[in-house]
Coordinates of C-alpha atoms and ligand atoms in Angstrom, one line a residue:
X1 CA 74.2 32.1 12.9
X2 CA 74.9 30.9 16.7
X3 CA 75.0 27.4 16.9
X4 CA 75.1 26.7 13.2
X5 CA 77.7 28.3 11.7
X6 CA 80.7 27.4 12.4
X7 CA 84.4 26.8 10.2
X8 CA 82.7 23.6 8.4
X9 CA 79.3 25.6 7.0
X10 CA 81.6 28.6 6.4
X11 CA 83.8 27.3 4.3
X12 CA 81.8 24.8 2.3
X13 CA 80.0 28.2 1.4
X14 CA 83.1 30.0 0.7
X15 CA 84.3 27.4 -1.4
X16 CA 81.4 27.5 -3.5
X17 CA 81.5 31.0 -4.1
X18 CA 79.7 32.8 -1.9
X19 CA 80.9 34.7 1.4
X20 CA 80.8 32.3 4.2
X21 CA 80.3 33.4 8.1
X22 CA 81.8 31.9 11.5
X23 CA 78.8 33.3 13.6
X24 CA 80.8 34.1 17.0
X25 CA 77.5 34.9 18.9
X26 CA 77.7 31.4 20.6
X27 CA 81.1 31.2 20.8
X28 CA 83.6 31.5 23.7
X29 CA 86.7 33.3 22.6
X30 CA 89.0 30.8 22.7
X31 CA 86.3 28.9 20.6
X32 CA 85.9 31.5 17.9
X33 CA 90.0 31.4 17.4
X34 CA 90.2 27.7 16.9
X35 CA 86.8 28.0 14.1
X36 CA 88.8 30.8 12.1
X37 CA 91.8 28.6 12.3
X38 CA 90.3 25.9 10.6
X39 CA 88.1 27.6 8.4
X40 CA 91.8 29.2 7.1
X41 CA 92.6 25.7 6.7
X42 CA 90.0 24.7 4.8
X43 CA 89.1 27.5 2.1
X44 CA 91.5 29.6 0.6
X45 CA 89.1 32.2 -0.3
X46 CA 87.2 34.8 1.5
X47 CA 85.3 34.1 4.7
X48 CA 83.5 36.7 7.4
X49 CA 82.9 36.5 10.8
X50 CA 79.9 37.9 12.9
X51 CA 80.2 39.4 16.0
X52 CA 77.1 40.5 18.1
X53 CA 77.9 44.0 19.4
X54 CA 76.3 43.0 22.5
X55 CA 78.0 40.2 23.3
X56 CA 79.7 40.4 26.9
X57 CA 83.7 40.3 26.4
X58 CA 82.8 41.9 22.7
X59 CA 86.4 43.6 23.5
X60 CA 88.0 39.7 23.3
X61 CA 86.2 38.8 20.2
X62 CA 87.2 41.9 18.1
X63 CA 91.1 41.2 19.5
X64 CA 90.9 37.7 18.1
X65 CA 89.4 38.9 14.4
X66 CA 92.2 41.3 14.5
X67 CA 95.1 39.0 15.4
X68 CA 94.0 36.1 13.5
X69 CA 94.0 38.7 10.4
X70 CA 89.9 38.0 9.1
X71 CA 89.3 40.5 6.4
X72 CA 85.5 41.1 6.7
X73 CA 83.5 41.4 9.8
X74 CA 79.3 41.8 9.7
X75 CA 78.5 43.2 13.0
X76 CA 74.9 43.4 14.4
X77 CA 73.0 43.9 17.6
X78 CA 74.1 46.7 18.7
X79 CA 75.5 50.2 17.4
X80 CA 78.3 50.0 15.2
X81 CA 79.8 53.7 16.4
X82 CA 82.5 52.0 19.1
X83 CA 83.9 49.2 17.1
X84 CA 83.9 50.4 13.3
X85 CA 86.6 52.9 13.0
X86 CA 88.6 50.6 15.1
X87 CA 88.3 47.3 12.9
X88 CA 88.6 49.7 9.4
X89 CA 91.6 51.1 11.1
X90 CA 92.9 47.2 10.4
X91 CA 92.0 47.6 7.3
X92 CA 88.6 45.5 8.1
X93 CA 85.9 45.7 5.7
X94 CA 82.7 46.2 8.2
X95 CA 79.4 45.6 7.5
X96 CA 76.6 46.0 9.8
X97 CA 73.2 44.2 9.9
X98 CA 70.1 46.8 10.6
X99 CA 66.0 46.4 10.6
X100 CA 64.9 49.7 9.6
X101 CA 66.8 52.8 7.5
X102 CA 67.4 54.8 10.0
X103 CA 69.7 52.8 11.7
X104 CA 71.2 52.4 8.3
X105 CA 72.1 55.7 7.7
X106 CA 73.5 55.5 11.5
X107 CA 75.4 52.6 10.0
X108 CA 76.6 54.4 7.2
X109 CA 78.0 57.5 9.0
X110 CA 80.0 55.1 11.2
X111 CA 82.3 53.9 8.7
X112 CA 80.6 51.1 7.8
X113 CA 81.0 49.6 4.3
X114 CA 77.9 48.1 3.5
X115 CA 74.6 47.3 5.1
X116 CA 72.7 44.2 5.6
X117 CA 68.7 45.4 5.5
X118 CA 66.9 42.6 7.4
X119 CA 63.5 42.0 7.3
X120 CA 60.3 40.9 9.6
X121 CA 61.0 37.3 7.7
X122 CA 64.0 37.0 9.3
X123 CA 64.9 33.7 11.6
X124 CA 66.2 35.3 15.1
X125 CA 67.0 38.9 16.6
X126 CA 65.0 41.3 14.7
X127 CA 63.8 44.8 14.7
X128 CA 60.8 45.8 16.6
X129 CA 59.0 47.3 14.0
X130 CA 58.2 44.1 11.7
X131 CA 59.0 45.9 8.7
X132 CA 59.2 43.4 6.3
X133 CA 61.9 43.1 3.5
X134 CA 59.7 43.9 0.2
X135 CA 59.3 46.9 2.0
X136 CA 62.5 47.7 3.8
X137 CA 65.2 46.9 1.1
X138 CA 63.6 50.1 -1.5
X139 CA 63.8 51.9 1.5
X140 CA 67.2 50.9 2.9
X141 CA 68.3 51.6 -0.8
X142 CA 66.7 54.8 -0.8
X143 CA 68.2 56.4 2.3
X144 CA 72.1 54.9 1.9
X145 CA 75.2 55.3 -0.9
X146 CA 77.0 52.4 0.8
X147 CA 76.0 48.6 -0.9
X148 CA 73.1 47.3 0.8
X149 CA 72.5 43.3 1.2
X150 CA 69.3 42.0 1.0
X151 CA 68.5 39.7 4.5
X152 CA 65.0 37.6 5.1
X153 CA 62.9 35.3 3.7
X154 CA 65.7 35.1 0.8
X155 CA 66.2 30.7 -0.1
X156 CA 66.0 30.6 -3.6
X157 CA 67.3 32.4 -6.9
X158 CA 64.7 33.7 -7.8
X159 CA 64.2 35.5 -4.9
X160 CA 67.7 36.4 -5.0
X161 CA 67.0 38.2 -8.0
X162 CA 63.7 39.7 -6.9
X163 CA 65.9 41.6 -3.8
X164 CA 68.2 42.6 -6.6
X165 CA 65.3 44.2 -8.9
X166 CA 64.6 46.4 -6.1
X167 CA 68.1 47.9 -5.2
X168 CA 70.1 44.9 -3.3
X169 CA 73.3 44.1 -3.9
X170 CA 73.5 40.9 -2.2
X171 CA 71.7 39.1 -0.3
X172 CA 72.4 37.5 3.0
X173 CA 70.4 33.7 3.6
X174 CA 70.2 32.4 7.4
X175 CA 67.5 29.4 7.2
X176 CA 68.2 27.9 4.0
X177 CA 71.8 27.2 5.4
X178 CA 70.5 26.0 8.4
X179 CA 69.0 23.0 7.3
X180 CA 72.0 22.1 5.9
X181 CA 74.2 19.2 6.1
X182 CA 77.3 21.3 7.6
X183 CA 75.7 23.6 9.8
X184 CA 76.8 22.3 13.3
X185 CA 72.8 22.7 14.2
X186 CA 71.3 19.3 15.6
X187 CA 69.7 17.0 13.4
X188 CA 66.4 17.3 15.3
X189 CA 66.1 21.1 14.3
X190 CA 66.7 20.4 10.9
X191 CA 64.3 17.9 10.6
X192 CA 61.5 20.4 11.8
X193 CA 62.6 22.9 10.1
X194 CA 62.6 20.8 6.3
X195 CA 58.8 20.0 8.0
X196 CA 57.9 23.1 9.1
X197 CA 54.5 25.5 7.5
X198 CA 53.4 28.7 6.9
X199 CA 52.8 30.2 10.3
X200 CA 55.1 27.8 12.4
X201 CA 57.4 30.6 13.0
X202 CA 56.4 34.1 15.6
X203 CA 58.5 36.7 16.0
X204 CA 58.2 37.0 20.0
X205 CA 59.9 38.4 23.2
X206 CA 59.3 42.0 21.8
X207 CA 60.0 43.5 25.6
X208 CA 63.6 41.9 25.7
X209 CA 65.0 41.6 22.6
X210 CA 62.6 40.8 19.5
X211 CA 63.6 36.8 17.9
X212 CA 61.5 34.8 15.4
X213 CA 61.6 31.3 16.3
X214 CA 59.3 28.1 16.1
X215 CA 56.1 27.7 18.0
X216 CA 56.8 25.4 20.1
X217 CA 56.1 24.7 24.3
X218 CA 59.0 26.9 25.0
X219 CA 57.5 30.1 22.5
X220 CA 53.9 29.2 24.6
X221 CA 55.1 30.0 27.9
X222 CA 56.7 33.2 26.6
X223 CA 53.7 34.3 24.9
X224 CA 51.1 33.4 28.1
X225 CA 53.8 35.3 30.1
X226 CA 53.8 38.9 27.9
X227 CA 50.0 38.3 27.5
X228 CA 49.4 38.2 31.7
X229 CA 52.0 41.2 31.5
X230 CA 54.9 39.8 32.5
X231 CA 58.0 42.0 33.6
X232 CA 61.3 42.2 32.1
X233 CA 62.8 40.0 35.0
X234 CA 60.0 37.1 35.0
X235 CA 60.9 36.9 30.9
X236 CA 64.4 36.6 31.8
X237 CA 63.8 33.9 34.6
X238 CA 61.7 32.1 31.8
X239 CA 64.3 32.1 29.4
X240 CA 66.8 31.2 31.8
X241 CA 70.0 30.1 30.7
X242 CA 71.3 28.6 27.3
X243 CA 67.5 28.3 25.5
X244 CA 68.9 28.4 22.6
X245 CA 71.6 26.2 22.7
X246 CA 69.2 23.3 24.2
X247 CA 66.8 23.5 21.2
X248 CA 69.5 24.4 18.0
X249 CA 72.4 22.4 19.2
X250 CA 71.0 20.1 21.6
X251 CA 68.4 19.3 19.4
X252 CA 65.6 19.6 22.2
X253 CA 62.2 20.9 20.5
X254 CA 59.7 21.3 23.2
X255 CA 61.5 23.2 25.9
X256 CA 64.2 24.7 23.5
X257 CA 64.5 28.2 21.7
X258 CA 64.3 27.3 18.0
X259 CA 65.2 30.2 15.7
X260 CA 63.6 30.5 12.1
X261 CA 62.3 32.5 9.2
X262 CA 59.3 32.0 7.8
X263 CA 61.1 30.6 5.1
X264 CA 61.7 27.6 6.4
X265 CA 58.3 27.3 5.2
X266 CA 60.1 26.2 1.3
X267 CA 62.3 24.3 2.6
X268 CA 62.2 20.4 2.7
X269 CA 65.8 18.9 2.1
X270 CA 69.1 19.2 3.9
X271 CA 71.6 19.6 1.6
X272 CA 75.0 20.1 0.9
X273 CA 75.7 23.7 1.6
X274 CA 77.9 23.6 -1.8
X275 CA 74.6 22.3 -3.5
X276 CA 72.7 24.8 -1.9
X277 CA 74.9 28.2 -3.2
X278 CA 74.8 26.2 -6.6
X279 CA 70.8 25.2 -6.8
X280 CA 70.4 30.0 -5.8
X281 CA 73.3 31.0 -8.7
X282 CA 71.3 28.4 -11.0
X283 CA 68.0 29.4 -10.7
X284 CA 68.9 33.2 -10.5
X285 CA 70.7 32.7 -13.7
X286 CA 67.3 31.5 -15.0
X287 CA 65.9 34.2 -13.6
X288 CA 68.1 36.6 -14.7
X289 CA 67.2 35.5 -18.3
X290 CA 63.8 34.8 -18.3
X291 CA 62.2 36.9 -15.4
X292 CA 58.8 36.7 -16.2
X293 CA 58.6 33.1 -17.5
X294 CA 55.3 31.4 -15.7
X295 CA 56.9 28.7 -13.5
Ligands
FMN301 C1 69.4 29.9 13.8 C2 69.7 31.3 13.5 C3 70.7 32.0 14.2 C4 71.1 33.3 13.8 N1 72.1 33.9 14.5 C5 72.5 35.2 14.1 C6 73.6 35.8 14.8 O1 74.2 35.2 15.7 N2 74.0 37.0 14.4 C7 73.3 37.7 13.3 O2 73.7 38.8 13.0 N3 72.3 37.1 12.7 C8 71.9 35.9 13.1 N4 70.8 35.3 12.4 C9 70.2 36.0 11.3 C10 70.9 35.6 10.0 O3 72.2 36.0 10.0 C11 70.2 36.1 8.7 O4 70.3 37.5 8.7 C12 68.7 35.7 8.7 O5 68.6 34.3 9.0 C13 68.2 36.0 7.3 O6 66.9 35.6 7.2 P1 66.4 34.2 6.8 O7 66.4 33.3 8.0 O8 65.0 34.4 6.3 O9 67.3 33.7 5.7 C14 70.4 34.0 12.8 C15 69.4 33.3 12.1 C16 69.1 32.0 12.4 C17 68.0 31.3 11.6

């Protein structure tokens, strides 16, 4: 996730056994080796890093997960037919993150190992056609051989299991790790995100590229802009530069891009990610053996 994962939430996940992720999306390349550097340093075990298709010098980030050897790479925005073949050829494993099951099956006959299936719950980018993840993980399932990972509105274990009663594999969490304490996201955005309700999050900015964030002054002046009609450019002159770093890592909430699931509407502590994987394999363990008890 740009701006809060970087080596320190990676591999306090990793080191509590689950898969953690340097998100590279808001990282210069220089920036991204020096992350993977020390999140070798401080996990032995596995760790992934995400790489945006669309980022500008994508070319530079895929050199630097090659050289600095990372086994697994999730790849999203963007189509996975250019870059695939060439991490796999590295003996990569690639997996690619996708909002609907047809560009999962695109996915799939690029080379990629597994899919991440993300729903309309989703905090950030997101597909355009809000298909939510009850619905698009049967689907995703359906249409694919490769393992498919569960993504959005996913925070607890028994949700965990719930994705894995209907065909998952895995699941990928975003929000639940942001408002924790080792994602490098500012203290501000955690706080209103542990605060945040049902309905505080929109998906929005449809026309550009679709992102669920907080509904805040910043989201306002995007929606009164696409409801008058606004172009492409006028959206990009209202977004101007470095949004989202000013509200996630700068920690400023009114004029800031704050990205979010709607999950963040369970959340209300900041916790250890460590304490976090622990609290999900707990309860899905619970879950696993008692599925229908009444909570
Ligand atoms: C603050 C934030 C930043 C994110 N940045 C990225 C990103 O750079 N690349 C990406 O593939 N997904 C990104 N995501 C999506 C997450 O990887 C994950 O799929 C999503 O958060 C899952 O849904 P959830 O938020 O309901 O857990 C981001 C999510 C959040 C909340």
């Amino acid at each position: 996730m740009i701006w809060a994962s970087g080596w320190r939430l990676a591999s306090a996940v990793s080191n509590a056994g689950g898969l953690g992720m340097i998100g590279a999306g808001s990282m210069y390349p220089d920036i991204l080796r020096e992350h993977i550097r020390k999140c070798k340093q401080a996990t032995k075990k596995d760790f992934a890093v995400n790489v945006p298709l669309l980022y500008p010098d994508i070319d530079k980030l895929i050199q630097i997960v090659i050289d600095e050897e990372v086994k697994i790479v999730f790849s999203s925005a963007g189509n996975p037919k250019t870059w695939t073949s060439i991490l796999k050829e590295k003996g990569i494993k690639v997996v690619h993150v996708v909002s609907s099951s047809k560009f999962a099956k695109k996915a799939e006959e690029a080379g990629c190992d597994a899919v991440v299936a993300e729903g309309f719950e989703a905090g950030g980018h997101n597909g355009r056609e809000e298909t939510t993840t009850m619905v698009l993980i049967p689907a995703v399932v359906n249409a694919v051989k490769i393992p498919v990972i569960a993504a959005g509105g996913i925070a607890t274990g028994r949700q965990m299991l719930a994705a894995m009663v209907m065909g998952a594999e895995a699941v990928q969490m975003g929000s639940r790790f942001v408002a924790s304490q080792e994602a490098s996201s500012h203290i501000n955005f955690k706080n209103l995100v542990i605060n945040s309700q049902e309905g505080d999050t929109q998906l929005t900015l449809k026309q550009l590229t679709p992102v669920r964030m907080i509904k805040n002054d910043f989201f306002k002046h995007v929606q009164e802009a696409e409801q008058r009609g606004a172009t492409q450019e006028e959206l990009l002159a209202i977004l101007g530069r470095a949004r989202a770093k000013k509200g996630m890592f700068e920690g400023e909430l009114a004029e800031g891009e704050l990205e979010i699931g709607q999950v963040s509407a369970l959340l209300d502590e900041i916790l250890p990610a460590g304490d976090i994987v622990k609290n999900v394999w707990t309860e899905f363990m619970n879950g696993l053996a008692e599925p229908l008890k009444m909570l």
